Amino acid sequence: MCGIVGYIGSRKAADVIIKGLRRLEYRGYDSAGIAVNHNNKTSLTKCKGKVKNLETMLDESNTVGTFGLGHTRWATHGIPNDINAHPHQDKSSKFTLVHNGIIENYSSLRQLLSDAGIECVTDTDTEVLVQFIGYIYKKDHLDFAEAVRLALTKVVGAYGIVVLCEDEPDKIIAARFGSPLVLGIGKDEMFVASDTSPIIEYTRNIIYLDEGELAVIKKSDYEIRNIRKNHIVDKDIEKIEYSLEQIEKGGYEHFMLKEIFEQPNSVSDAIRGRINYNDGLVKLGGIQDYVQNILDAKQIFITACGTSWHAALIGGFLIEELLHKSVKVEYASEFRYRRTTVDSESVVLAISQSGETADTLAAMKKAKSLGALTLGIVNVVGSSIAREADAGVYIHAGPEIGVASTKAFTSQVTILSLIASYLAQKAGKDRTKVQTLLDECKSISNKIDSVLKLSDSIKTIARDYQDAKNFLYLGRGYQFPVALEGALKLKEISYIHAEGYPAAEMKHGPIALIDEEMPVVFLVTKNQYDKVLSNIREVKSRGGRIIIVSSQENDELMEYSDHIIHIPSTHNLLAPILMTIPLQLLAYHIAVLKGCDVDQPRNLAKSVTVE
Ligand code: G6P
């Protein structure tokens, strides 16, 4: 939700900022803006729409200058128009600020400003904050850093901010509470951004700001303080671990397609080093010190949002099946507010690709405050959930840029199957089943490769369905969450209404929707074959159009289907990995044929840092 970049150094700041904003656009693309300081004057350019619109508005006069900041917005307060676009300025135009998050007490601050004769000109909570900084700076004769710090002590809500002040043009200030910010430490130049992607090209040395920290950033040095206690904090410099190529399209038309095709590697990266094929044992260093706590836990919860929640459902099934313990899977947005039974004998797993989803982070913090052991299953190294959890396992899928999650899902499911196997081995349960599952992990990447070879034939199927208004996805058991995920992918990127259902539940409602206009995607595996076949017959007899994804190949399925997508067979517990990929490709091809913006679908953002 909103991307922020700041730069101070000797380069042309606008070049660094615009390039950085393009990389952060996955976080929101309702509007974009940039402010660059030159000769102690800040010039501001901002507009509705994407960064490419902003670029067309820039000319030499408003881009000279070697320090500045920029923003790409996902709207919360105020519609996405030019005036509500960031950066925002205070009344004196001395202070310029970009913000990611929500200022919850903005109404009372707005009233306070109004009483002091300062009227806000935009509908945003952000303008209130920058006006407030300008107001106390003048009223209390503060310096730049102290005005920002003191203002932030009065703010309720979430923020990642970067601020400029014309009176002190040797520095930029960044602060974080609830929205991520990373500092990049270069040679006589410094960067700050919502994630490391705008920084990697210039330096690999980074510092993650923690909650409640403020950084005063100059060209050649920086100082980090705790906002409330106002003392200096010593921070370790860490290294960016991925490469620049990983965040570029590498010849693919879209990031989403690239990420779908990366799955043979991302799934094997999730497994690498975690199964010892000599002794058949799983090794998960990130949680090994907590195994006994997990095995002894009275309750296990898994919490997540969106695609990660679908992976959580599969994770719940896996742990129940292999560890024989019941697992509750919860939407983080509900879990964080509902009265639950979480206590000190509970384990709560939080699953998140970004590691920054506000609801998942809050649900995890709540569980922690109730005494639970918290475990993170996260992709982005150093992200908030990864840092906040007591322990965890990285999925190592590499950067995922396409807003619709693909490779992160299959890596999450892979890791969950390893966690379930690991716990079962430690508890001495279901040895044979676990062993066959782990053996099958050896060939899963090659099987994913075979599924990807079906892309062209899936594109042919997509042509027949690009004008459909609705879609139904049906599966049983482990394929039910896959049905949900298939429907979500289609909704997200093609704007076709789609629903996922347990195949047998169709009879209790959705069957009323079935006619010649309704495509139904069935997920058929060997162990649920007969049951799903009955559901297929029910749809066939009502004229529905049937697409079958199956590891089974026979005349019966051929007869009932309008289209059939054959995938390799695998262990039942790993089947969701292979089943999901044709659904990703189907959604992708339909969306491209419809001319949709696949990587940046309307209204969505990849990292949802507001609740
Ligand atoms: C957003 C994204 C989804 C993602 C969800 C959870 O809605 O558009 O693709 O599944 O957030 O994100 P997380 O980073 O926590 O997995």
Short mmCIF file of C-alpha atoms in Angstrom, two decimals, residues 243 245-250 252 254-270 379 396-402 406-408 410-411 445 448-449 452 581 584:
data_model
loop_
_atom_site.label_atom_id
_atom_site.label_comp_id
_atom_site.label_asym_id
_atom_site.label_seq_id
_atom_site.Cartn_x
_atom_site.Cartn_y
_atom_site.Cartn_z
CA SER A 243 20.06 -10.00 -7.59
CA GLU A 245 17.83 -9.70 -12.56
CA GLN A 246 15.38 -11.29 -10.13
CA ILE A 247 13.29 -8.13 -10.05
CA GLU A 248 13.33 -7.55 -13.82
CA LYS A 249 11.07 -9.15 -16.41
CA GLY A 250 13.85 -11.09 -18.11
CA TYR A 252 8.68 -12.19 -20.28
CA HIS A 254 4.56 -9.76 -17.67
CA PHE A 255 6.01 -10.34 -14.21
CA MET A 256 3.12 -12.70 -13.51
CA LEU A 257 4.07 -14.97 -16.42
CA LYS A 258 7.72 -14.87 -15.41
CA GLU A 259 6.78 -15.82 -11.87
CA ILE A 260 4.52 -18.65 -13.02
CA PHE A 261 7.42 -20.01 -15.07
CA GLU A 262 9.84 -19.63 -12.16
CA GLN A 263 7.96 -22.24 -10.15
CA PRO A 264 10.16 -25.25 -10.95
CA ASN A 265 13.01 -23.27 -9.37
CA SER A 266 11.11 -21.53 -6.59
CA VAL A 267 9.65 -24.82 -5.35
CA SER A 268 13.03 -26.53 -5.46
CA ASP A 269 14.56 -23.53 -3.64
CA ALA A 270 11.97 -24.02 -0.89
CA ASN A 379 8.92 -14.77 1.64
CA HIS A 396 12.73 -18.46 -0.49
CA ALA A 397 10.54 -17.89 -3.55
CA GLY A 398 12.55 -14.80 -4.55
CA PRO A 399 10.97 -11.39 -5.25
CA GLU A 400 7.34 -11.62 -6.40
CA ILE A 401 6.36 -8.46 -8.28
CA GLY A 402 3.08 -9.38 -10.06
CA THR A 406 1.59 -17.21 -7.96
CA LYS A 407 4.97 -18.67 -7.10
CA ALA A 408 4.65 -17.63 -3.45
CA THR A 410 3.23 -23.00 -4.43
CA SER A 411 6.28 -22.31 -2.25
CA SER A 445 10.06 -29.59 -10.04
CA ILE A 448 5.90 -28.50 -12.65
CA ASP A 449 7.99 -28.14 -15.82
CA LEU A 452 4.16 -25.31 -17.76
CA ILE A 581 -0.50 -23.96 -12.05
CA GLN A 584 -2.80 -19.57 -12.84
#
